[in-house]
Every structure is written in C-alpha cells, then in structure tokens.
XYZ file of C-alpha atoms in Angstrom:
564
model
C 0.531 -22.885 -7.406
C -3.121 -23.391 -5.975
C -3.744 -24.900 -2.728
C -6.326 -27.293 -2.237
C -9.216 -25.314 -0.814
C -11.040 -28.114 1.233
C -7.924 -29.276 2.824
C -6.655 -25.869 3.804
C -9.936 -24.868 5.341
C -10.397 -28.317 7.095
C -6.693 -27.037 8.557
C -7.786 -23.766 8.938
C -10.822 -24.306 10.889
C -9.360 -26.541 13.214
C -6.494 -24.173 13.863
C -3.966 -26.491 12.533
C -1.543 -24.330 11.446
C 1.373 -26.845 11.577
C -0.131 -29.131 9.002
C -1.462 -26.080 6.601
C 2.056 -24.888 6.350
C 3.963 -28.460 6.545
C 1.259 -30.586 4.652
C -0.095 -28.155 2.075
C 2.356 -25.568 1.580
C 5.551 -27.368 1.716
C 7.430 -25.345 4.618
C 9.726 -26.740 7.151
C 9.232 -27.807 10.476
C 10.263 -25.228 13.234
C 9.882 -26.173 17.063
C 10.185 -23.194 19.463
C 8.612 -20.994 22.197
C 8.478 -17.372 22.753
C 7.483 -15.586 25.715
C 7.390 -11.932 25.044
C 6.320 -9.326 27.856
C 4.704 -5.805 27.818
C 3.781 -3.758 30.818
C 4.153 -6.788 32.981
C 1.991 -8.965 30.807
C 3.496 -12.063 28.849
C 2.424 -12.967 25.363
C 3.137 -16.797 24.442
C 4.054 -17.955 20.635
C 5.008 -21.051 19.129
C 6.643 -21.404 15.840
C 4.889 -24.160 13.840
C 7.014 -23.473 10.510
C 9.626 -21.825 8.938
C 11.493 -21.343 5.502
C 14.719 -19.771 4.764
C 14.332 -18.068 8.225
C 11.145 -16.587 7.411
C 9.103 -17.830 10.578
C 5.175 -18.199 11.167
C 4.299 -17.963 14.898
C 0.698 -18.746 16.250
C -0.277 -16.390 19.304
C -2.812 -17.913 21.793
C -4.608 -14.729 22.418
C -5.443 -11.549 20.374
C -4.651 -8.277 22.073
C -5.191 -4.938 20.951
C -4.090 -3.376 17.910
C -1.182 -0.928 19.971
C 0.010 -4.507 21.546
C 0.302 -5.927 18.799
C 2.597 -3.720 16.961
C 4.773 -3.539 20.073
C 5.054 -6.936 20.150
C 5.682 -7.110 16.085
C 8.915 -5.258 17.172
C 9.574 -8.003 19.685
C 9.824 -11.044 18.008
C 11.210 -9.232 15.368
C 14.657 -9.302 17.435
C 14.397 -13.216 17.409
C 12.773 -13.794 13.804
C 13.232 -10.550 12.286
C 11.470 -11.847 9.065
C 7.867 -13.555 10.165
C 4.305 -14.020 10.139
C 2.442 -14.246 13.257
C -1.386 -15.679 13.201
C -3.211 -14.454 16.456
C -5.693 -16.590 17.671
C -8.548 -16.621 19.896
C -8.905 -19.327 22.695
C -12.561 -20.459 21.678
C -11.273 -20.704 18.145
C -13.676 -18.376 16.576
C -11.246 -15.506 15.179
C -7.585 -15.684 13.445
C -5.752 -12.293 13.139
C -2.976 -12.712 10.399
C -0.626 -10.536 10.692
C 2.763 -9.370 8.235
C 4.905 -6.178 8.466
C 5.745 -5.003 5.000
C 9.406 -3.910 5.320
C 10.769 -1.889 2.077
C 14.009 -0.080 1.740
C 12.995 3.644 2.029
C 9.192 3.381 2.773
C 7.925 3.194 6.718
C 6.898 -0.595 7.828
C 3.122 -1.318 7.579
C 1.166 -3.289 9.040
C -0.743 -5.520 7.479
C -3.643 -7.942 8.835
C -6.332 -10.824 7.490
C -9.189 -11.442 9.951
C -10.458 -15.175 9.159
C -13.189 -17.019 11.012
C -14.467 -20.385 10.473
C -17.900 -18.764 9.310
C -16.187 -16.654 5.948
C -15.419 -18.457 2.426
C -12.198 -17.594 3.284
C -11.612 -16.987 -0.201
C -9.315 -13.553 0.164
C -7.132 -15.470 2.628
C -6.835 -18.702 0.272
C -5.706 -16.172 -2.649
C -2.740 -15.261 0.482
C -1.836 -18.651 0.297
C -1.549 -19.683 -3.308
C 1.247 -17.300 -2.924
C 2.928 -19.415 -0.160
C 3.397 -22.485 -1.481
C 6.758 -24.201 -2.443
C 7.594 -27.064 -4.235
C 10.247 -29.875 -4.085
C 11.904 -28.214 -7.786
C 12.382 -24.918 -5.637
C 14.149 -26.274 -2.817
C 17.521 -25.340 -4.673
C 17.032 -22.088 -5.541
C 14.993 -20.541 -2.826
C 16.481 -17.836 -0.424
C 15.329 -15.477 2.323
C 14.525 -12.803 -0.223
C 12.652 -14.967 -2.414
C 10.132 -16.208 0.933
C 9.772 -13.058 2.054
C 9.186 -11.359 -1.657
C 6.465 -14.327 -1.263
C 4.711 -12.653 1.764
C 4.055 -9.561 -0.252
C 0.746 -11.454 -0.885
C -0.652 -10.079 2.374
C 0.170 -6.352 0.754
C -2.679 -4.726 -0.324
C -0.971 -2.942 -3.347
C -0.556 -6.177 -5.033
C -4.220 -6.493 -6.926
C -3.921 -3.248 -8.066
C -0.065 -4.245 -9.437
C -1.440 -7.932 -11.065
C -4.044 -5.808 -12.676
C -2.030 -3.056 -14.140
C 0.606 -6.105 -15.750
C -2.489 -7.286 -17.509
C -3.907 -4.504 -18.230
C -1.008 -3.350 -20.367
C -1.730 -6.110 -22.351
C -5.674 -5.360 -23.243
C -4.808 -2.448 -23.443
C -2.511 -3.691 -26.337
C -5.502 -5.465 -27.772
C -7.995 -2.311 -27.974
C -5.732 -0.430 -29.599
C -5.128 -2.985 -32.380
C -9.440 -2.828 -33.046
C -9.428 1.177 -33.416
C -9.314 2.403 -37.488
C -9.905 5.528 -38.485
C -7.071 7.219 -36.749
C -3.993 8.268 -39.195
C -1.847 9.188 -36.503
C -0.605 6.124 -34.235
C 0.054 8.385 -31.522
C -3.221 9.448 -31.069
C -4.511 6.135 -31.880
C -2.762 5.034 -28.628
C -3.797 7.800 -26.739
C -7.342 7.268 -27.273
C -7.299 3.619 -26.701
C -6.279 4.721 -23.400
C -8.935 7.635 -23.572
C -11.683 4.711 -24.017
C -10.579 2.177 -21.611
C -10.025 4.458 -18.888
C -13.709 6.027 -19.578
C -14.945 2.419 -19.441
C -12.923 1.519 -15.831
C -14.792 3.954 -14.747
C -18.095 2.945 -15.530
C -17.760 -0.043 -14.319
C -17.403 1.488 -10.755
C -20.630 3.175 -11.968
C -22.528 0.598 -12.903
C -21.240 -1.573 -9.957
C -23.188 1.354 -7.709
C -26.328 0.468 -9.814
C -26.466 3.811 -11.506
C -26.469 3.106 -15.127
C -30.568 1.590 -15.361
C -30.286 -0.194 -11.999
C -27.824 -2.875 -14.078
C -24.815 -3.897 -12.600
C -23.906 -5.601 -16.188
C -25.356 -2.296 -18.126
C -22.226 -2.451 -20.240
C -22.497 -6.179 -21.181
C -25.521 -5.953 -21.471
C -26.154 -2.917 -24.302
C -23.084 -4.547 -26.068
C -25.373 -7.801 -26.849
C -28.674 -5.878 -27.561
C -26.195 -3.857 -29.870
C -25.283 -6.397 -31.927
C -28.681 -7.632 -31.919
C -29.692 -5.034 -34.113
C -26.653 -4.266 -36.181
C -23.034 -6.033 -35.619
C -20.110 -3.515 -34.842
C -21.815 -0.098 -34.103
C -21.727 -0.416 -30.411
C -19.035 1.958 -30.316
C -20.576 4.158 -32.549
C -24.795 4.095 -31.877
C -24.271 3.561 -28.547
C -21.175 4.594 -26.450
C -21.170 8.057 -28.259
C -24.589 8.505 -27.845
C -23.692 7.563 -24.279
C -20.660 9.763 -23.626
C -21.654 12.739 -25.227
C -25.315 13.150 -25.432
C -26.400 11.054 -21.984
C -23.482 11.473 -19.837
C -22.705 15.144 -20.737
C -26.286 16.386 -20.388
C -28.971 16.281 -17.816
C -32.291 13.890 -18.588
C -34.555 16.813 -18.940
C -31.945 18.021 -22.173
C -31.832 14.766 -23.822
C -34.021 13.749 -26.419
C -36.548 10.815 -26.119
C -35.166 8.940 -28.322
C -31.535 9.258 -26.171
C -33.489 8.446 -22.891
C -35.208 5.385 -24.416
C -31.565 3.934 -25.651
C -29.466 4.838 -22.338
C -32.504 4.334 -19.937
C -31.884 6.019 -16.592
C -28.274 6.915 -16.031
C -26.842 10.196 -14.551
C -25.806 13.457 -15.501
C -21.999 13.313 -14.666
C -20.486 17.096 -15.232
C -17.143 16.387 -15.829
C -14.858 16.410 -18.903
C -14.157 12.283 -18.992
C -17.510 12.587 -20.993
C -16.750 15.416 -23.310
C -15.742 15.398 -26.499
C -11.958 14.552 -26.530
C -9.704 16.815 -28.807
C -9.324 13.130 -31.430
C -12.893 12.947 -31.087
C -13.225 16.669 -32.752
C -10.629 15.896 -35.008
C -11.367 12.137 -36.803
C -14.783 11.488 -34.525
C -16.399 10.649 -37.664
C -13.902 8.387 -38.923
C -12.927 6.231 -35.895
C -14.214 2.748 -36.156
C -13.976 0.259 -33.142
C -15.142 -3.290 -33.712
C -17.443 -4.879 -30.843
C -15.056 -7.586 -30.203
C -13.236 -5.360 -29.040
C -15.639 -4.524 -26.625
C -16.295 -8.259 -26.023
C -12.472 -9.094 -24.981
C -11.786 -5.813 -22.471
C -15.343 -6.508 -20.553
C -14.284 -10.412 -20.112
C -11.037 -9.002 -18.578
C -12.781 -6.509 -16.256
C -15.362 -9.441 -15.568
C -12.664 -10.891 -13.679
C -12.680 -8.832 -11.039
C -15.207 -6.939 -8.492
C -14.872 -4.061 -9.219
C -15.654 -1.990 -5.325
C -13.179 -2.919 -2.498
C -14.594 -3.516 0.667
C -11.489 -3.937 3.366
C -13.424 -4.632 6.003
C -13.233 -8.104 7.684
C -15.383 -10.149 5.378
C -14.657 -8.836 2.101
C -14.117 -11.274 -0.750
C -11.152 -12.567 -2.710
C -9.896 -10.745 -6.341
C -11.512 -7.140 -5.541
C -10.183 -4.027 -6.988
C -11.117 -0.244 -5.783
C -11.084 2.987 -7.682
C -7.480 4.157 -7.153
C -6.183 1.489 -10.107
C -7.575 4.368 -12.088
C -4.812 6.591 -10.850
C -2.305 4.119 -10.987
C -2.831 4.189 -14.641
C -3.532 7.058 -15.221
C 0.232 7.751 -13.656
C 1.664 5.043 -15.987
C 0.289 5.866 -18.866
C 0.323 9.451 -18.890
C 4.283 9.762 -19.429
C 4.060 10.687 -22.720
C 6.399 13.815 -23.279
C 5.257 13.887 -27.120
C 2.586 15.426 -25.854
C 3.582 17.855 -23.333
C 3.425 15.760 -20.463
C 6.135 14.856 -18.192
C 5.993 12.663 -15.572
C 8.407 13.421 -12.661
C 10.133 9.786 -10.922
C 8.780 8.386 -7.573
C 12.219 9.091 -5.529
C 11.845 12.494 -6.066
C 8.179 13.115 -5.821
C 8.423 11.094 -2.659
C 11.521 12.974 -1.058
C 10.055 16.502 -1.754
C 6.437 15.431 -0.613
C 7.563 13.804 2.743
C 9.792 16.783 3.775
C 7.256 19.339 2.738
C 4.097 17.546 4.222
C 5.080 15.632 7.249
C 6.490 18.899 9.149
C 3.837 20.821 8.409
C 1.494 18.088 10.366
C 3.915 17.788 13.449
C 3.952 21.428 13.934
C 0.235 21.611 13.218
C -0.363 18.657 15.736
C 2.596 20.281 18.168
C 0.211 23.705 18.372
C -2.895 21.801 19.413
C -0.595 19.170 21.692
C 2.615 20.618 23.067
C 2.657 18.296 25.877
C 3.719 15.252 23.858
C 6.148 17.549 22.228
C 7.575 19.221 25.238
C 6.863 17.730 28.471
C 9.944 18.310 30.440
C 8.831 15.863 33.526
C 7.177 13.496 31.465
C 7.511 11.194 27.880
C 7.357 12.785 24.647
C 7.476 11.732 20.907
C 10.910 11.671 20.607
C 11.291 8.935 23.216
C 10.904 6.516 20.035
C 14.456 7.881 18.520
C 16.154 6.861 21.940
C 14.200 3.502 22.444
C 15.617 2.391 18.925
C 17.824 4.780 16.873
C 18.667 2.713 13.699
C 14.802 2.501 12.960
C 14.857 5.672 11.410
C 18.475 5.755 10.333
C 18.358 4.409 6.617
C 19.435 1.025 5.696
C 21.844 2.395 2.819
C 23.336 4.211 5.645
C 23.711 1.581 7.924
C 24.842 -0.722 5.585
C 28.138 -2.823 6.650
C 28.380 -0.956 10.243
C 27.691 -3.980 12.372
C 31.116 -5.170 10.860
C 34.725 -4.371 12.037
C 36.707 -2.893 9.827
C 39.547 -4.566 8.447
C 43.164 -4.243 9.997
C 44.744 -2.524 6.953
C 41.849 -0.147 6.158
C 41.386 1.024 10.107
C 45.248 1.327 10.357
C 43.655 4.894 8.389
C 41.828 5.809 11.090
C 44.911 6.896 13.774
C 45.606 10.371 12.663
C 48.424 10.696 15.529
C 50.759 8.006 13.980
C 52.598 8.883 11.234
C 52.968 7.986 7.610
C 49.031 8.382 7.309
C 48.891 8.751 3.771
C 50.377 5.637 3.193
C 48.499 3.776 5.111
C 45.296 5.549 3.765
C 46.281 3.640 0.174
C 44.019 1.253 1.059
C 41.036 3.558 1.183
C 41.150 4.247 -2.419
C 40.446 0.694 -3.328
C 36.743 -0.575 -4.090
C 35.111 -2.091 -0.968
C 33.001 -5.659 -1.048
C 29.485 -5.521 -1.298
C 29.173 -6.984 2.451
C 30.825 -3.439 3.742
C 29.573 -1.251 0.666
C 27.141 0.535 -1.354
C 27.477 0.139 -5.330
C 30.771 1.538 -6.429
C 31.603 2.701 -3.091
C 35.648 2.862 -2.408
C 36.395 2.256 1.477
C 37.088 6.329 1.671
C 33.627 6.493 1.197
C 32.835 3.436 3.659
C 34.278 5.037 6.489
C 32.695 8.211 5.799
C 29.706 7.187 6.102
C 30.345 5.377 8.689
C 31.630 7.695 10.875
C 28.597 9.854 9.571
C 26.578 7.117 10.603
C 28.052 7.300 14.174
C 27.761 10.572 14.592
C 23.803 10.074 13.670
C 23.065 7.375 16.121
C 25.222 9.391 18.932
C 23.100 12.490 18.227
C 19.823 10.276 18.631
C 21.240 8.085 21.933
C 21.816 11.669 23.649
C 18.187 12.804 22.866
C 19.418 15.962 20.970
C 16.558 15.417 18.325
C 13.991 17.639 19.597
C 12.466 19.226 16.672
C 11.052 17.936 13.274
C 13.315 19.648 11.057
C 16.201 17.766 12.402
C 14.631 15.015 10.628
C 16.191 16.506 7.342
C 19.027 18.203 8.631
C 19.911 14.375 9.373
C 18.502 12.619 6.877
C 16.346 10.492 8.868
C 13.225 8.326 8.661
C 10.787 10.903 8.644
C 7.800 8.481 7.331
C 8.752 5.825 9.571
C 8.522 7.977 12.574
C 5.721 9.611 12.027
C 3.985 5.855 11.692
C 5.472 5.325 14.948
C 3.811 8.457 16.821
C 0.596 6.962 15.667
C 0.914 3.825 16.610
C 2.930 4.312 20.464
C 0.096 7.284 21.187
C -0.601 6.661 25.106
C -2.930 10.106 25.034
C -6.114 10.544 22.906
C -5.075 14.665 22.406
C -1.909 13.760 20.490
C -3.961 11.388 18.343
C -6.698 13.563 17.569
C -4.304 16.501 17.049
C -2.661 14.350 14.218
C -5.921 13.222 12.792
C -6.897 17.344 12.558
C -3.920 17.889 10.977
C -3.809 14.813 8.454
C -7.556 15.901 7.692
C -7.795 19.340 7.362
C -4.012 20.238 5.170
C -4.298 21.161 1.908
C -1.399 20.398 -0.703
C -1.516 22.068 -3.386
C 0.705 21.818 -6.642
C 1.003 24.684 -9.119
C 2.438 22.682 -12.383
C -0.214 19.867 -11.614
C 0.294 18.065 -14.796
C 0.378 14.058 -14.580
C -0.368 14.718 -10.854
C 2.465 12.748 -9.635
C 3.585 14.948 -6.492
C -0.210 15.065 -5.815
C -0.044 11.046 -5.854
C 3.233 10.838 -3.731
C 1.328 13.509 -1.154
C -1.692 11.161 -0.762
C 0.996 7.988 -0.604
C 2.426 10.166 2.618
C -0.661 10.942 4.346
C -2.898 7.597 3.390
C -0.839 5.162 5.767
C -0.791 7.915 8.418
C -4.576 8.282 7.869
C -5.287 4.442 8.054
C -2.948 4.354 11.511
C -5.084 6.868 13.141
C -7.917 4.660 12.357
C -6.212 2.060 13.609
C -5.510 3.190 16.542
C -8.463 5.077 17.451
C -10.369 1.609 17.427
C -7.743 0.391 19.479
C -8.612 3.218 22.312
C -12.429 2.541 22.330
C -11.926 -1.051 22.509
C -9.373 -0.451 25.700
C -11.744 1.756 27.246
C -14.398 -0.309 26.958
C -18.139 1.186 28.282
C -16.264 3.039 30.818
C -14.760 5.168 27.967
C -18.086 7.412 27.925
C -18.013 8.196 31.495
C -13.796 8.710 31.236
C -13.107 10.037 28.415
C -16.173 11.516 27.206
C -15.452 14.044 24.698
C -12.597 11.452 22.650
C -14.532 8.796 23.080
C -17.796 10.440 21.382
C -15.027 12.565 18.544
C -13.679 8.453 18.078
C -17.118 6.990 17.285
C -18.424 9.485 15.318
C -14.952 9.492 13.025
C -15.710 5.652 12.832
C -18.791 5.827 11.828
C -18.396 7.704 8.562
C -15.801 5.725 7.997
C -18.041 2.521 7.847
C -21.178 4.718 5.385
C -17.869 4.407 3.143
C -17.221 1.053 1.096
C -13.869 1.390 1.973
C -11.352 3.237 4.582
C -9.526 4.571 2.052
C-alpha cells in the first residue's frame, strides 16, 4: 500500500516521526526512553512506535559510523528487533538505520540518509513497505513486521526485478519463430534479453550515438520503414557486424544505420551457436521488442548508492543474478551447484586465507599478549557466532523426565533414557529432532560457548573445527577496528586475493566468493570514512601515512557510480 507522499514528507521534514508511523503507517504507540553509554558517553533514544515488538527509536544526535554499530548491539538487548532513525539537532540530516539479521548470513548494516532538501523518493519506496492496515491487525506477527523491514535491504530491487522478469521473459519467448527446437527457443530468448540488459547499461553511459533511448529509439525508425524487421535489419546488423567489429572494418552503409557505437570484443556479440544453426530462419516480431523495453523503462538502469540517489534504480549485477537463475539447465551440460554449499566451501576457503594474510602484515591485533586482540569479540559475546540452529531451545530447562538422563551415577539409566528416544517440540528442537539429539547438541553447544568464555579460540581455523560464525566475525573485526594497520591489512588482503575456480561453469562458487568478500569490502569502506571523520584535520599531522592511503582509497571509490 502507497503512502501519501505530501503528508509523509510534511512529517518527515518536521521530524515527526510519531505521527509518520502512527498517522500514516498505522503502527502502535510506544512510550519509552533509552539511555545507552559508550566510553563514558551516553546516547539518548525514544521509542515513538512499535508493532509486534518491532520498535522504531529516534536518536537525537548522529555519531560515527563505529558508534553506531556498537550501539545497534545495545538496544538490541532491549528491542532486539528495531529501527533506529538518527537525527541531527538542527534538523538538517536523518540517518535510518536497520540490521538485516538472516539465519546463516553475518548481520548488515543497512542505512538511508534523508534531508529535507532530497525528493525523498528512495526512502518513500522504504515506506510503502511499512504500512499496515486495520484487515491485518489479525494476522500480523513479529516475523511478518520484520520480513516488512527487508525494504531497507538493498538486494530487494534486484529480487522484485528478477520475479518480473521471469515473466517477460515468458513473453519474448512466445514472439520468437523459426526455432524447431523449444529448448533452444528458450535458450535464446534468454540469449536476446540478456544481450539487451546489457545495452541498456550501455546506452545509459551514452555510448550507443550519444542516446540514452538508442534502443527505443531505432525500434520506431524501424518500423518506420518496414514493420517487424527490427530484429532482423537492425539488431543483427548491430550484434554482429557493429558490435563485433571496429568502425574502421564496418561498411558505410553499417556506420550510417548504427551511428557511433563501440567496438565491444567480447563473445555476448558473436554469433551464438542457434544463430549458426537457424540464424536465417528466426523471426522475432517488434512487439516484442515494444513490451520488454516498456518493462526495462521502468527502471534506471545505473545505481548510484550514494546519499542522494533516486528511488526504483537497478545496477549491473541483476545480470548475474540471472544469469545464475537461468543458467541451470543440465540439458545442456550445465549444472548449477546450490547456495548452501557454494557458500560453506567459499567462506571456509576464502575468509582464512584473508586473516592469515592480514595476521602477516598485523600480528599485533592477532597476538598482543599485554594488549586487546581480535578475538576479544568471541569473549565479549559468544553466542554471536555460535549458530542459531545450534542454539536453538538452550535458554530452556530441560524437562524433569528427559534430564533424569543426564545422571550417569544413578542407576537404571537406560530406563530412564526412554524418554530420549521420543520426538522433541519444536520450542526445544530442530525438524525431526528426538530429545537424544536435543541434548547432544546441547551439551555440544556448551562445550562451544565454554571453549569461547575461556578465550581458547586463538586461531582462524578453529572457526571450522567448531563450526562457528566465520562471516559474522570477520564483519565484526571490521567494524570494532580501534587501529588503522589492522584495517588496512584487511583491505590488502580483501583487494589483492585471487579465487580462482577450475570447473567455472555457471560461475556459482565464483558468485558465492564475491557474496563473501563484497560485505567485507563495503565494511572497510565503512569504516575507513569513519576514521577520517574521527580524526578530523588533525588526522594529516597524526596519522599521516593512513590518513593519505584512506583518502586516496575513497576517492576512486567516488570516480565509480557505485561502491560496489
């Protein structure tokens, strides 16, 4: 459901968050103060709203980036599902701020910078999302609020898009004749629509003619002089003659239809195996054509995630998401290997391999024997990187009949270890766990969070040995780094590896590799801002060297539409 722009930025701009959330998006009123404190400094927040426990807090000051997190983890102990809006006491900037939490994946943070001088547009999208209505009263729950939040997750255009995209996709292929196999018809309607996502990042650039409608805009001179033969006098021509060659190897005639355009050496543009097969039989009507450019009209197609970017934006790596979808298609020799695995082998291949990289350049924050070190986090708060599934039902006491088991020294045990053959309830168990398999794990789980209380976790590869939340600490380093070295010892090390896989095929370890390092990469960003704005000017005179490395890393990141 929509919200209604002018009343939401009226709200907005007057930093009336109680009535946006109460008035316009139908949550509940929530009355309560937090004082939160970090190195001797204290933080205020008041709750304006809340819904199914999911609480929005307003902050009347916005500290750093590293102060923020920490303080994420704070409230989190009172509210542990919440949004917190940090605010500015001259009104002039709004930091919104979510922490994705997913079973298996490291938190993220995620954050909206709003001030009364943008459209706001990106951040009124967020909100559509938040709205609830007197019919859902009944059936919300906690889950269903906080799936709600998700809004504020950057992965979600490129999901929205890929749902409808399936369905064009659907479309084109039902234009395509001239194909007797409907396998291959399907695989070149992807073949085409994945060669035209990409020229719309092209063209977007202004590097087909200087026309950032090129596309659109040879479909209608197309039909102009002869209905349906866009595809054929025009996107071949295109592909294979423009596209494939350099200007100076086209003919005239070529150059005067395409007009300027590059010379892209790569095989998207070649002549696909179909194409050599039935090229001179495939037909593809222009209304085709017509119906997949409305769709991709929808959206801009660059992604800017700096602070003012606008609303409904999509950036290039949709093309891989598709690409990974669409490319599971064993008929023809390729097999596409399932995200638990990819993501298992990936993290416990490429996140050691950074922490001893970043341990040879940094052994300090690895072994400082009078001093802190990284594995400080696993004593500070042990069941953040102890898995949820293995956690599950622990805060609970057992009950009486099932820990009767547990007393080896009495006798009779097997009787009274009947009990332990039985299925346990979902509020103590995984699914189809029997309590013999409760309490081991359990007891697993105990001798986990002992080993990590004790500080006998010293070395990455204990990480696997135990099982434990390698991604999630690894965020953690990042964002807790008191020391420039460690940070710019991890930011080597994420820059400069190499993964390579032999079998590449649909690429999908090479996507779960980049899923590893891109949120690592991003944090170091993060927090490398967060050090120059701490510093201040007196960063050049004290930390010279980081504080130059810092800028200059910044910099090319902002000659880049985007950080990723």
């Amino acid at each position: 459901m929509a919200i209604n722009r002018e009343h939401a930025r009226q709200w907005l701009n007057a930093f009336d968050f109680k009535s946006l959330f109460i008035e316009e998006l139908g949550w509940d009123n929530l009355a309560t103060n937090l004082v939160k404190q970090i190195d001797g400094a204290d933080y205020h927040f008041h709750a304006v709203a809340e819904k199914r426990g999911v609480v929005v807090l307003i902050s009347d000051s916005i500290p750093e980036y590293a102060i923020r997190v920490k303080l994420d983890k704070l409230i989190a102990k009172d509210h542990f599902e919440h949004l917190i809006v940090f605010t500015d006491q001259s009104h002039g900037r709004q930091v919104w701020q979510w922490v994705r939490k997913e079973p298996g994946k490291p938190t993220a943070v995620r954050t909206y910078h709003y001030s009364p001088t943008q459209s706001g547009e990106l951040l009124f999208q967020k909100l559509d999302s938040l709205v609830f209505t007197l019919d859902e009263e009944e059936v919300l729950t906690l889950t269903s609020v906080t799936g709600r939040l998700k809004a504020f997750d950057v992965e979600k255009v490129t999901k929205k898009f890929y749902e409808r995209f399936k369905t064009e996709h659907s479309s084109f292929l039902s234009f395509i004749k001239g194909i007797p196999d409907k396998q291959m018809e399907s695989w070149y309607a992807s073949v085409m629509v994945n060669r035209l996502m990409f020229l719309y990042f092209i063209q977007e650039k202004g590097f087909l003619n200087g026309d950032k409608d090129y596309l659109r805009n040879k479909l209608a001179e197309s039909r102009d002089r002869k209905p349906d033969a866009y595809y054929r006098d025009f996107l071949c021509p295109l592909f294979f003659q423009g596209f494939a060659r350099k200007k100076a190897e086209r003919s005239a005639a070529t150059n005067k239809l395409l007009g300027e355009i590059p010379y892209l050496n790569g095989g998207l543009f070649q002549k696909h195996q179909i194409e050599e097969l039935h090229g001179k039989t495939i037909v593809i009507a222009d209304t085709a054509f017509e119906k997949l450019f409305s769709f991709f009209k929808e959206y801009d197609w660059h992604l800017d995630e700096r602070e003012n970017r606008n609303g409904n934006e999509i950036n290039p790596d949709v093309l891989g998401y598709i690409f990974e979808k669409y490319i599971n298609q064993k008929q023809m020799g390729a097999y596409y290997t399932k995200e638990d695995i990819t993501e298992y082998i990936s993290k416990n291949t490429v996140l050691p391999f950074l922490f001893d990289a970043a341990r040879a350049k940094c052994k300090v924050a690895f072994e400082n024997p009078n001093g802190p070190t990284v594995w400080d986090l696993l004593q500070e708060n042990p069941d953040r990187y102890i898995y949820s599934a293995v956690r599950h039902g622990t805060e609970r006491k057992l009950p009486a009949d099932i820990e009767a088991g547990l007393d080896t020294a009495k006798p009779d045990l097997i009787e009274r270890r009947k009990p332990w053959n039985t299925p346990a309830p979902g509020e103590y168990a995984l699914p189809t766990e029997i309590w013999r398999e409760v309490v081991a794990r359990r007891q697993r789980y105990e001798q986990v969070r002992s080993t990590l209380d004790h500080g006998k976790v010293r070395e990455v590869n204990d990480f696997i040995t135990l099982n434990l939340d390698l991604r999630q600490f690894a965020q953690d380093v990042i964002q807790n780094c008191e020391g420039p070295d460690l940070l710019m010892a991890l930011w080597q090390a994420i820059t400069s590896i190499t993964v390579l896989d032999p079998t590449g095929g649909s690429g999908a370890f090479i996507f779960a590799a980049l899923n590893i390092l891109e949120p690592l990469y991003e944090g170091c960003l993060d927090r490398m801002e967060a050090f120059l704005a701490e510093w201040g000017d007196n960063g050049r005179k004290a930390h010279p060297n980081y504080h130059k490395k810092f800028t200059e890393v910044l910099a090319r990141v902002d000659a880049h539409p985007n950080r990723r």
